[in-house]
């Protein structure tokens, strides 16, 4: 595989934790780099809410921490995100409102099949993820502790907090209040959901300092319309609701069949937890608590005012902080190579 390639892996009818089945399921994934003969260089980098494999590319490339000259980076799209099997593209009878709930446990088991069936790998060099991707990384380490060497989870959590669930409920409610949800595109509902999201995705200090200007927006209203509304309007509403359900029910304890704390205590992977200062979804307090319960885990806070969005690759100082921390976790083999080599 030279460069990157996007492929589809069929899963057949996928049994879910709820007892339902996802018909004719498939994971769409992107691969950067070549797997080593022994599979020892494979890194899994799952996607996040409203993100696809394309949005994960900012952390991948020659000279980046996830260097495809060193590693084989596999980026699976979430079931429900509109690329892998989702309400917008599911088999007849499971489209739209009929799509079943897919939990984090279902997601990581599907990804494990991909890794085993396509790459023949029994142990991952690392699982890396931001936001919902961070939750998947932690679920991987809990569900398959012998199969994950390293975990790099930034701006996420082992369990979705009560306040986080309140936020998710408000986004879903905004979409559902639009009567067009049943018969068409709920434009008004998606715009309302974007307004809810805008107050959480960045911090109060970000807005007070008008840092949206660094993204090319002159006013707060321009930013809300041009950034948040455009992002939500590009989404299928039932895909959004499906991803909300996955996020809202997240708890590594459920995956492990135990408590959250006991599940974290069973992680054997070398783990780095990063939280973002002023993140309202996944607070530094929650990140520190998760790290305290994982044997040997390290914990750092990304400084600054970007809140949760510190981890999305838009702010160079935040990117540099994440790069450095990820290189430290991956070790000496993650150092920059000569781009001409």
XYZ file of C-alpha atoms in Angstrom:
341
model
C 0.000 0.000 0.000
C 1.628 3.235 -1.113
C 0.286 6.530 0.185
C -3.151 5.939 1.664
C -6.024 3.801 0.470
C -9.691 3.658 1.481
C -11.253 0.216 1.604
C -14.398 -1.540 2.812
C -14.455 -4.617 5.033
C -17.750 -6.548 5.086
C -18.866 -7.845 8.484
C -22.096 -9.610 7.542
C -24.924 -9.465 10.055
C -23.354 -8.024 13.203
C -24.671 -9.105 16.621
C -24.979 -6.098 18.939
C -24.907 -5.763 22.709
C -28.587 -4.779 22.708
C -29.528 -8.170 21.290
C -30.366 -6.740 17.882
C -28.427 -7.355 14.683
C -27.004 -4.836 12.248
C -27.736 -6.251 8.808
C -25.054 -6.478 6.142
C -22.651 -4.312 8.148
C -19.335 -2.999 6.849
C -16.442 -0.902 8.099
C -14.911 1.630 5.736
C -11.313 2.363 6.686
C -8.256 4.205 5.446
C -4.732 2.772 5.603
C -1.537 4.824 5.687
C 1.740 2.949 5.301
C 2.659 -0.715 5.122
C 2.262 -3.360 7.822
C 5.518 -4.949 8.951
C 5.993 -8.624 8.185
C 5.229 -9.463 11.816
C 2.454 -6.858 12.137
C 4.263 -5.110 14.967
C 3.827 -1.574 13.589
C 0.038 -1.401 13.220
C -1.645 1.556 14.930
C -5.418 1.944 15.113
C -6.752 5.518 14.966
C -10.592 5.478 15.230
C -12.752 8.401 14.169
C -14.904 10.711 16.320
C -18.335 12.384 16.394
C -19.088 13.888 12.953
C -15.549 12.992 11.836
C -14.464 10.635 9.073
C -11.094 9.142 8.170
C -10.296 12.406 6.349
C -10.452 14.421 9.587
C -7.852 12.150 11.218
C -5.227 12.870 8.570
C -3.848 15.941 10.388
C -1.868 13.710 12.760
C -0.559 11.421 10.005
C 2.267 11.976 7.530
C 6.036 12.035 7.009
C 7.646 13.661 10.008
C 4.406 13.524 12.014
C 4.020 11.355 15.131
C 2.015 8.852 13.071
C 4.545 8.505 10.293
C 3.483 6.043 7.558
C 7.156 5.323 6.851
C 7.363 3.752 10.307
C 3.827 2.633 11.009
C 0.803 1.165 9.325
C -1.991 3.456 10.525
C -5.505 2.065 10.176
C -8.357 4.577 10.484
C -11.760 2.855 10.809
C -14.888 4.953 10.479
C -17.426 4.679 13.255
C -20.470 2.572 12.549
C -23.078 5.320 12.280
C -20.899 8.135 10.931
C -22.243 8.015 7.375
C -19.221 6.258 5.849
C -19.292 2.862 7.539
C -22.748 1.281 7.838
C -25.071 4.006 9.118
C -28.729 5.086 9.120
C -28.092 6.946 5.850
C -26.770 3.899 3.967
C -28.007 0.838 5.876
C -29.840 -2.150 4.453
C -33.570 -1.825 3.851
C -35.477 -1.994 7.128
C -32.685 -0.396 9.177
C -32.420 3.052 7.633
C -33.167 6.280 9.434
C -35.073 5.854 12.681
C -34.939 2.054 12.370
C -31.170 1.877 12.789
C -30.182 -0.021 15.969
C -28.110 1.430 18.792
C -24.416 0.601 18.379
C -22.361 0.775 21.577
C -18.647 1.261 22.019
C -18.291 -2.447 22.695
C -19.871 -3.183 19.316
C -17.551 -0.672 17.649
C -14.327 -2.142 19.025
C -15.352 -5.736 18.322
C -16.029 -4.789 14.707
C -12.634 -3.060 14.539
C -10.966 -6.119 16.042
C -12.419 -8.247 13.258
C -11.022 -5.781 10.726
C -7.552 -5.922 12.274
C -7.533 -9.703 12.485
C -9.275 -10.588 9.248
C -7.522 -8.063 6.998
C -4.140 -7.550 8.644
C -3.754 -10.790 10.598
C -2.566 -8.824 13.631
C -2.988 -10.196 17.150
C -1.500 -7.183 18.965
C -1.685 -3.497 18.120
C 1.326 -1.253 18.549
C -1.053 1.456 19.769
C -4.607 2.716 19.717
C -4.833 6.500 19.371
C -7.984 8.603 19.571
C -9.534 12.016 20.208
C -12.954 12.546 21.824
C -15.119 9.530 20.865
C -11.906 8.075 19.431
C -10.324 8.336 22.884
C -13.254 6.439 24.363
C -12.782 3.707 21.751
C -9.070 3.494 22.611
C -9.902 2.943 26.274
C -12.595 0.406 25.427
C -10.043 -1.475 23.329
C -7.610 -1.613 26.247
C -10.353 -2.867 28.552
C -11.924 -5.399 26.195
C -8.667 -6.808 24.788
C -5.893 -6.015 27.288
C -3.403 -8.480 25.776
C -3.897 -7.048 22.299
C -3.005 -3.390 22.887
C 0.537 -2.277 23.743
C -0.109 1.470 24.053
C -3.095 3.781 24.416
C -3.067 7.483 23.610
C -6.435 8.957 24.592
C -6.810 12.707 24.290
C -9.844 14.836 25.159
C -12.032 11.842 25.979
C -13.109 9.733 28.933
C -13.722 6.198 30.126
C -17.333 7.018 31.007
C -19.684 9.657 29.650
C -20.423 11.974 32.563
C -23.870 13.106 33.627
C -23.202 16.653 32.404
C -21.935 15.335 29.088
C -25.178 13.366 28.736
C -27.166 16.554 29.402
C -25.341 18.222 26.505
C -26.004 15.262 24.202
C -29.677 15.196 25.166
C -29.961 18.871 24.244
C -28.409 18.334 20.803
C -30.716 15.406 20.094
C -33.753 17.329 21.369
C -32.964 20.248 19.058
C -32.941 17.898 16.057
C -36.083 16.045 17.102
C -38.169 19.192 17.603
C -38.113 19.817 13.849
C -41.218 18.192 12.278
C -39.227 17.689 9.076
C -37.164 14.956 10.773
C -39.725 12.321 9.802
C -40.215 13.327 6.183
C -37.272 15.383 5.000
C -34.192 17.330 6.008
C -34.733 19.038 9.389
C -32.783 22.169 8.509
C -34.216 24.222 11.375
C -33.448 21.434 13.857
C -29.895 21.062 12.627
C -29.329 24.812 12.850
C -30.677 24.779 16.412
C -28.429 21.830 17.287
C -25.465 23.779 15.894
C -26.287 26.674 18.232
C -26.278 24.272 21.179
C -22.997 22.749 20.054
C -21.328 26.136 19.569
C -21.509 26.878 23.286
C -19.681 23.685 24.225
C -17.089 22.875 21.571
C -14.835 25.815 22.476
C -14.377 27.553 25.814
C -15.736 30.829 27.140
C -12.223 32.249 27.028
C -11.982 31.334 23.333
C -15.084 33.399 22.600
C -14.142 36.238 24.946
C -10.791 36.574 23.184
C -12.508 36.367 19.783
C -10.101 33.610 18.799
C -12.486 32.538 16.059
C -10.739 35.261 14.072
C -7.766 32.900 13.698
C -10.113 30.616 11.751
C -11.100 33.391 9.369
C -14.346 34.603 10.964
C -14.801 38.281 11.763
C -17.660 38.004 14.248
C -19.143 35.494 16.653
C -22.229 35.221 14.446
C -20.098 34.561 11.372
C -18.346 31.807 13.304
C -21.548 30.159 14.528
C -23.051 30.215 11.055
C -19.964 29.477 8.995
C -18.367 26.895 11.280
C -21.040 25.251 13.420
C -24.140 25.520 11.262
C -22.314 24.446 8.132
C -20.859 21.459 9.980
C -24.222 20.258 11.276
C -26.102 20.942 8.042
C -23.678 18.620 6.235
C -24.760 15.711 8.467
C -27.597 13.229 8.137
C -29.789 13.743 11.236
C -30.216 10.043 11.968
C -26.464 9.499 11.715
C -26.070 12.241 14.324
C -28.634 10.644 16.612
C -26.945 7.245 16.255
C -23.532 8.689 17.149
C -25.108 10.540 20.090
C -26.455 7.235 21.402
C -23.030 5.602 21.148
C -21.388 8.517 22.953
C -24.076 8.923 25.622
C -24.020 5.291 26.750
C -20.217 5.086 26.893
C -18.741 3.327 29.927
C -15.760 0.959 29.911
C -17.369 -0.789 32.868
C -20.225 -1.945 30.642
C -17.767 -3.357 28.119
C -15.864 -5.166 30.863
C -18.973 -6.338 32.712
C -17.772 -4.572 35.853
C -17.497 -1.089 37.335
C -15.725 1.735 35.536
C -12.946 1.767 38.128
C -12.401 -1.991 38.001
C -12.282 -1.907 34.203
C -9.639 0.838 34.218
C -7.607 -1.023 36.830
C -7.414 -3.995 34.459
C -5.721 -2.053 31.652
C -2.200 -3.330 31.003
C -1.308 -1.108 28.030
C 1.155 1.728 28.486
C -1.325 4.599 28.622
C -1.177 8.364 28.185
C -4.254 10.434 29.003
C -4.449 14.047 27.814
C -7.227 16.451 28.741
C -7.694 19.961 27.428
C -7.905 22.887 29.807
C -11.476 24.276 29.803
C -12.913 21.199 28.028
C -16.546 21.039 29.141
C -17.315 17.596 27.708
C -14.354 15.699 29.116
C -12.958 17.785 31.942
C -9.360 17.663 33.198
C -10.734 16.463 36.537
C -12.291 13.471 34.809
C -9.143 12.790 32.810
C -7.015 12.869 35.960
C -9.405 10.491 37.665
C -9.269 8.027 34.760
C -5.464 8.156 34.706
C -5.217 7.551 38.449
C -7.078 4.275 38.038
C -5.000 2.927 35.136
C -1.783 1.300 36.347
C 1.232 3.377 35.317
C -0.749 5.846 33.204
C 0.534 9.366 32.623
C -1.695 12.438 32.593
C -1.211 15.894 31.106
C -3.386 18.926 30.427
C -3.199 20.696 27.079
C -3.024 24.383 28.046
C -4.878 27.151 26.283
C -8.387 28.359 25.554
C -9.624 26.068 22.784
C -11.355 23.663 25.169
C -12.436 20.388 23.622
C -11.389 21.576 20.165
C -7.751 21.645 21.266
C -7.605 18.087 19.965
C -9.019 18.516 16.476
C -5.848 19.760 14.760
C -6.822 23.397 14.135
C -4.562 25.227 16.607
C -0.765 24.932 16.085
C 0.247 25.285 19.791
C -2.195 22.526 20.769
C -0.998 20.369 17.882
C 2.611 20.739 19.037
C 1.676 19.690 22.584
C -0.159 16.602 21.316
C 2.674 15.734 18.911
C 5.256 15.810 21.689
C 3.164 13.689 24.059
C 2.389 11.103 21.379
C 6.049 10.823 20.376
C 6.948 10.188 24.004
C 4.426 7.375 24.253
C 5.473 5.746 20.989
C 9.140 5.927 21.957
C 12.376 6.289 20.054
C 11.027 4.789 16.844
C 8.650 7.752 16.431
C 11.353 10.377 15.892
C 11.413 12.290 12.626
C 12.966 10.541 9.685
C 14.777 12.272 6.855
C 11.945 13.138 4.419
C 14.256 12.214 1.540
C 14.900 8.727 2.872
